[in-house]
Amino acid sequence: MWSSIWRSRDRFTLDELRYLTNQLEKVQIVNEVNKDFVIEALRSMAELLTYGDQHDPSFFDFFMEKQVMGEFIRILNISKTSSVALQLLQTISILIQNLRRENAIYYMFSNEHVNYLITYSFDLRNEELLSYYISFLRTISGKLNKNTISLLVKTQDEEVVSFPLYVEAMRFAFHEESMVRTAVRSLTLNVYHVGDDFVNKFITSAPHSDYFTNLVSFFRVQCINLSKLVSEYPKNPCSESVSAIHATVDEIEDNLYYFSDVISAGIPVVGSLITDNILQLLILPFLFPALQLDTDSNLKLGAVTSLYLLCCILRIVKIKDLANTIAAALLYPLESLAANSEAKKNGYVSGNNCANENEEPYSDSVTPINAGQLCVAIPNEASSSHVHPEIAEGSFSSSHFSLRESLLSYITDGDNGRALGSLNVLATLLQTKELDESMLDALGILPQRKQHKKLLLQALVGEGSGEERLFSFESCSPRDGVSTELDVYLKKLKEQYGVSIVGAGASPRVHRNQVLDALVKLLCRSNISTEILWDAGWLLRQLLPYSEAEFKTHHLKLLKDSYRNRRSALQRETKGIWVDLLISVLCDQWKNCKRAIEASSPRKEPKCILLPFQKLNSEVTHAESSLPAGERMCELVKVFVLLHQLQMFSLGRTLPEQPPIHPPIDIPETSRAKAFGLDVSGLKPGTEIRLVHALPCRISFERGKERYFHFLAVSVGTSGWLALVDELPLKINYGIVRVVAPLAGTNPRIDDKQSKWLHLRIRPSTLPFLDPPNTPKKRRLKPLVDGRWTLAFRDDESCKTALSMVLEEIDLQITEAERRLRPVLDLEL
């Protein structure tokens, strides 16, 4: 008898579900006494119904027959504790997420029970409850399709008048917690991708369409915060600042990818709303004014951040109207659309005034090139009637230079950030598939292979000008080659955005020559990072993929003069302190440069624009280190290789996989290396060698502890070493190498007072920034200070002999480096 009373029930049965339902029906109030039972009952019922959906349909039939959803609502209304509400949201979320049968989902969404829960006044100040509520909303959105969405909306006269799921989610669209914002965005995408025309009309009508305005306003706040972080970084260049910039960049790019996902849902009105808001709230009043040469120092966005944002917007938000409007606006002088004040809009303030990036210590004075002669007409009242308040309330100051000319001026005269940013904007425009080729042509960045293709097609269809231009690069009319596509977007700028532009544009040929001039001048600059020069080389190859392309005489002269200067500097490096690494660095950088300028896209993402290039010699080296000289050697090699490859390209030659250098020669029979018994593998600690030419000496590596060695200097090809050798007691005239140091850079000299002492400078054997990428960062950036050896020999003559041996081997090293480099230095041959 007792065993039958205490026998446990089988949990996964219909009887268990019936029992739990009956127990819930008996509950009249939920308080601290019975809340644990209610919570456990709700949790168990979720398990049973999920099991039944997969194994026994009678479970859900009972759930519908007993109207258990209504019972859940009753329990919520009589509950006095948030833990029950939390469990109820979790239970229903589990049910919605795991139910597979369509009729089960239809039942869950019918009878207004779900909408009741959506609009219920939960205490969402409780963070845990808020998390479950947002998860509940997102779970519902995951089950939406054209059939189920109709169960969650209210219609009147065939129009949606209420959609609680979407409306309630919008309350948290800009919540301070990023996880909440992400969940809401996931929900909105699920709604947009359903493709219901009536729902689409609802979300794109006022006031719900304000979401897209608020979205861009919120994005603009993040952009202003990023600009502030970038402008403050030079004052406090620590890892925390870098992390903050990277975190903000990730958020900004996530926002842009969200814009792209929303557009991909295929709702035309939404695409137009996002385009208009990005242009009117961000690009026209903020990004473009920051790029003008005579920009206002009180702007909230700096030039570097604006260049980065333009690249990201073009690269991620793939809207044809947006890309072409940006391109058209770059071609002409525009008003400086900088708003003096910003009203609190839609619950968000655009941000406090932040430091301008123009004040950063890396800024160079910028002078315009090819100053335009175009005039600007301030919009009249008719056109201003279409202008967004963010633009209309701004104070405008005319600029005589187009934004395209500003970009080119940054390339020729700007600092690293502005030059790199401008190159990235041009490269991004070049790779933007949404841009019409006529727009690229107008900007002067249409690749020549596409230009030839276009002119050939024009000639084939009988357009005379096309045939003439195909064989004559000099003759062109002011608007030659530009289709009406540009006129369409210029008209749109004036009528829709209130930006009036007056004046005839220059010929695409003129613009193309201006771009080439700027790139060539950049390649000849000595105060710019080599990484940026490689990006310029990539862009130049994109524009001129054939050797017979438009390299003008003055272009070739500038490049040749710069190349000769770098060649002379490289010849001096053969006598430098890193001559032993010069050949290997040249071979590595040759392959890297060839790969970079022949790549299909730039090597780095736009985010690299934001942080200044870090130089090893200013950050992690000591004054007594040879590393700065090593870094200068590597930078010089990179520039030389780039200019050499461009010279070969301009001469119509194919770039080889390896630089044209002589191979190493065999070790001469009369050399010290042969006498010591060395081979091409060189000298390493532990090597057994003959002690021919080795000189006995004393050296102290610790105070008060002298050691006796045999000293020698030897070179094999361009490599060379100093060695301290222990004599083998059982093998006459042989010894074991104990200590090895590089021969190059030793700067040997005899002490002024002690003529038996020889002083040698010992530099590191490798350059840490050339270590493989998997090398730990701390090891690669560890400051290295050059060592000092002072060798004491038996007499003055031995010391002089040692000095002569070092100098002779250094000369052999230099001679071999010069011999091997001769082909690459004689380009004309």
JSON list of C-alpha atoms in Angstrom, two decimals, residues 65-149:
[
{"chain": "A", "resi": 65, "resn": "GLU", "atom": "CA", "xyz": [-8.20, 21.70, -25.20]},
{"chain": "A", "resi": 66, "resn": "LYS", "atom": "CA", "xyz": [-7.48, 22.96, -21.68]},
{"chain": "A", "resi": 67, "resn": "GLN", "atom": "CA", "xyz": [-6.40, 26.40, -23.01]},
{"chain": "A", "resi": 68, "resn": "VAL", "atom": "CA", "xyz": [-3.23, 26.20, -20.98]},
{"chain": "A", "resi": 69, "resn": "MET", "atom": "CA", "xyz": [-1.92, 29.44, -22.56]},
{"chain": "A", "resi": 70, "resn": "GLY", "atom": "CA", "xyz": [-4.78, 31.24, -20.89]},
{"chain": "A", "resi": 71, "resn": "GLU", "atom": "CA", "xyz": [-3.84, 29.54, -17.63]},
{"chain": "A", "resi": 72, "resn": "PHE", "atom": "CA", "xyz": [-0.27, 30.84, -18.03]},
{"chain": "A", "resi": 73, "resn": "ILE", "atom": "CA", "xyz": [-1.64, 34.37, -18.44]},
{"chain": "A", "resi": 74, "resn": "ARG", "atom": "CA", "xyz": [-3.76, 33.93, -15.29]},
{"chain": "A", "resi": 75, "resn": "ILE", "atom": "CA", "xyz": [-0.73, 32.76, -13.31]},
{"chain": "A", "resi": 76, "resn": "LEU", "atom": "CA", "xyz": [1.21, 35.83, -14.49]},
{"chain": "A", "resi": 77, "resn": "ASN", "atom": "CA", "xyz": [-1.57, 38.18, -13.39]},
{"chain": "A", "resi": 78, "resn": "ILE", "atom": "CA", "xyz": [-1.82, 36.71, -9.87]},
{"chain": "A", "resi": 79, "resn": "SER", "atom": "CA", "xyz": [1.92, 36.50, -9.37]},
{"chain": "A", "resi": 80, "resn": "LYS", "atom": "CA", "xyz": [3.58, 38.83, -6.87]},
{"chain": "A", "resi": 81, "resn": "THR", "atom": "CA", "xyz": [7.14, 37.89, -7.70]},
{"chain": "A", "resi": 82, "resn": "SER", "atom": "CA", "xyz": [9.34, 38.54, -10.72]},
{"chain": "A", "resi": 83, "resn": "SER", "atom": "CA", "xyz": [10.87, 35.05, -10.65]},
{"chain": "A", "resi": 84, "resn": "VAL", "atom": "CA", "xyz": [7.57, 33.56, -11.83]},
{"chain": "A", "resi": 85, "resn": "ALA", "atom": "CA", "xyz": [7.35, 36.07, -14.68]},
{"chain": "A", "resi": 86, "resn": "LEU", "atom": "CA", "xyz": [10.91, 35.20, -15.61]},
{"chain": "A", "resi": 87, "resn": "GLN", "atom": "CA", "xyz": [10.15, 31.45, -15.68]},
{"chain": "A", "resi": 88, "resn": "LEU", "atom": "CA", "xyz": [6.96, 32.03, -17.66]},
{"chain": "A", "resi": 89, "resn": "LEU", "atom": "CA", "xyz": [8.85, 33.97, -20.35]},
{"chain": "A", "resi": 90, "resn": "GLN", "atom": "CA", "xyz": [11.43, 31.20, -20.47]},
{"chain": "A", "resi": 91, "resn": "THR", "atom": "CA", "xyz": [8.77, 28.48, -20.69]},
{"chain": "A", "resi": 92, "resn": "ILE", "atom": "CA", "xyz": [6.91, 30.11, -23.57]},
{"chain": "A", "resi": 93, "resn": "SER", "atom": "CA", "xyz": [10.20, 30.92, -25.35]},
{"chain": "A", "resi": 94, "resn": "ILE", "atom": "CA", "xyz": [11.19, 27.25, -25.11]},
{"chain": "A", "resi": 95, "resn": "LEU", "atom": "CA", "xyz": [7.82, 26.19, -26.47]},
{"chain": "A", "resi": 96, "resn": "ILE", "atom": "CA", "xyz": [7.91, 28.59, -29.43]},
{"chain": "A", "resi": 97, "resn": "GLN", "atom": "CA", "xyz": [11.50, 27.76, -30.26]},
{"chain": "A", "resi": 98, "resn": "ASN", "atom": "CA", "xyz": [11.11, 23.97, -30.11]},
{"chain": "A", "resi": 99, "resn": "LEU", "atom": "CA", "xyz": [7.61, 23.34, -31.47]},
{"chain": "A", "resi": 100, "resn": "ARG", "atom": "CA", "xyz": [7.87, 21.89, -34.97]},
{"chain": "A", "resi": 101, "resn": "ARG", "atom": "CA", "xyz": [4.28, 21.32, -36.01]},
{"chain": "A", "resi": 102, "resn": "GLU", "atom": "CA", "xyz": [2.76, 24.25, -37.88]},
{"chain": "A", "resi": 103, "resn": "ASN", "atom": "CA", "xyz": [-0.62, 23.97, -36.14]},
{"chain": "A", "resi": 104, "resn": "ALA", "atom": "CA", "xyz": [1.17, 24.22, -32.79]},
{"chain": "A", "resi": 105, "resn": "ILE", "atom": "CA", "xyz": [2.84, 27.49, -33.78]},
{"chain": "A", "resi": 106, "resn": "TYR", "atom": "CA", "xyz": [-0.43, 28.83, -35.19]},
{"chain": "A", "resi": 107, "resn": "TYR", "atom": "CA", "xyz": [-2.16, 28.08, -31.92]},
{"chain": "A", "resi": 108, "resn": "MET", "atom": "CA", "xyz": [0.56, 29.73, -29.85]},
{"chain": "A", "resi": 109, "resn": "PHE", "atom": "CA", "xyz": [0.30, 32.94, -31.90]},
{"chain": "A", "resi": 110, "resn": "SER", "atom": "CA", "xyz": [-3.50, 33.00, -32.02]},
{"chain": "A", "resi": 111, "resn": "ASN", "atom": "CA", "xyz": [-6.01, 34.14, -29.38]},
{"chain": "A", "resi": 112, "resn": "GLU", "atom": "CA", "xyz": [-3.88, 37.25, -28.64]},
{"chain": "A", "resi": 113, "resn": "HIS", "atom": "CA", "xyz": [-2.08, 35.47, -25.80]},
{"chain": "A", "resi": 114, "resn": "VAL", "atom": "CA", "xyz": [1.39, 36.17, -27.24]},
{"chain": "A", "resi": 115, "resn": "ASN", "atom": "CA", "xyz": [0.50, 39.80, -27.99]},
{"chain": "A", "resi": 116, "resn": "TYR", "atom": "CA", "xyz": [-0.77, 40.12, -24.42]},
{"chain": "A", "resi": 117, "resn": "LEU", "atom": "CA", "xyz": [2.58, 38.93, -23.09]},
{"chain": "A", "resi": 118, "resn": "ILE", "atom": "CA", "xyz": [4.44, 41.24, -25.47]},
{"chain": "A", "resi": 119, "resn": "THR", "atom": "CA", "xyz": [2.59, 44.30, -24.17]},
{"chain": "A", "resi": 120, "resn": "TYR", "atom": "CA", "xyz": [2.43, 43.19, -20.52]},
{"chain": "A", "resi": 121, "resn": "SER", "atom": "CA", "xyz": [3.95, 45.67, -18.07]},
{"chain": "A", "resi": 122, "resn": "PHE", "atom": "CA", "xyz": [6.91, 43.66, -16.85]},
{"chain": "A", "resi": 123, "resn": "ASP", "atom": "CA", "xyz": [9.31, 45.32, -14.43]},
{"chain": "A", "resi": 124, "resn": "LEU", "atom": "CA", "xyz": [12.08, 45.65, -16.99]},
{"chain": "A", "resi": 125, "resn": "ARG", "atom": "CA", "xyz": [14.29, 47.52, -14.56]},
{"chain": "A", "resi": 126, "resn": "ASN", "atom": "CA", "xyz": [15.24, 44.01, -13.51]},
{"chain": "A", "resi": 127, "resn": "GLU", "atom": "CA", "xyz": [18.16, 43.25, -15.86]},
{"chain": "A", "resi": 128, "resn": "GLU", "atom": "CA", "xyz": [17.60, 39.49, -15.80]},
{"chain": "A", "resi": 129, "resn": "LEU", "atom": "CA", "xyz": [13.91, 39.90, -16.59]},
{"chain": "A", "resi": 130, "resn": "LEU", "atom": "CA", "xyz": [14.77, 42.33, -19.40]},
{"chain": "A", "resi": 131, "resn": "SER", "atom": "CA", "xyz": [17.16, 39.76, -20.86]},
{"chain": "A", "resi": 132, "resn": "TYR", "atom": "CA", "xyz": [14.47, 37.06, -20.87]},
{"chain": "A", "resi": 133, "resn": "TYR", "atom": "CA", "xyz": [11.88, 39.46, -22.29]},
{"chain": "A", "resi": 134, "resn": "ILE", "atom": "CA", "xyz": [14.13, 40.48, -25.19]},
{"chain": "A", "resi": 135, "resn": "SER", "atom": "CA", "xyz": [14.97, 36.82, -25.81]},
{"chain": "A", "resi": 136, "resn": "PHE", "atom": "CA", "xyz": [11.24, 36.08, -25.83]},
{"chain": "A", "resi": 137, "resn": "LEU", "atom": "CA", "xyz": [10.63, 38.74, -28.49]},
{"chain": "A", "resi": 138, "resn": "ARG", "atom": "CA", "xyz": [13.51, 37.50, -30.62]},
{"chain": "A", "resi": 139, "resn": "THR", "atom": "CA", "xyz": [12.29, 33.89, -30.35]},
{"chain": "A", "resi": 140, "resn": "ILE", "atom": "CA", "xyz": [8.87, 34.93, -31.64]},
{"chain": "A", "resi": 141, "resn": "SER", "atom": "CA", "xyz": [10.45, 36.74, -34.58]},
{"chain": "A", "resi": 142, "resn": "GLY", "atom": "CA", "xyz": [12.35, 33.58, -35.50]},
{"chain": "A", "resi": 143, "resn": "LYS", "atom": "CA", "xyz": [9.04, 31.83, -36.28]},
{"chain": "A", "resi": 144, "resn": "LEU", "atom": "CA", "xyz": [7.67, 34.57, -38.51]},
{"chain": "A", "resi": 145, "resn": "ASN", "atom": "CA", "xyz": [6.61, 33.89, -42.07]},
{"chain": "A", "resi": 146, "resn": "LYS", "atom": "CA", "xyz": [3.89, 35.25, -44.31]},
{"chain": "A", "resi": 147, "resn": "ASN", "atom": "CA", "xyz": [1.32, 33.06, -42.57]},
{"chain": "A", "resi": 148, "resn": "THR", "atom": "CA", "xyz": [2.28, 33.46, -38.91]},
{"chain": "A", "resi": 149, "resn": "ILE", "atom": "CA", "xyz": [2.96, 37.20, -39.04]}
]
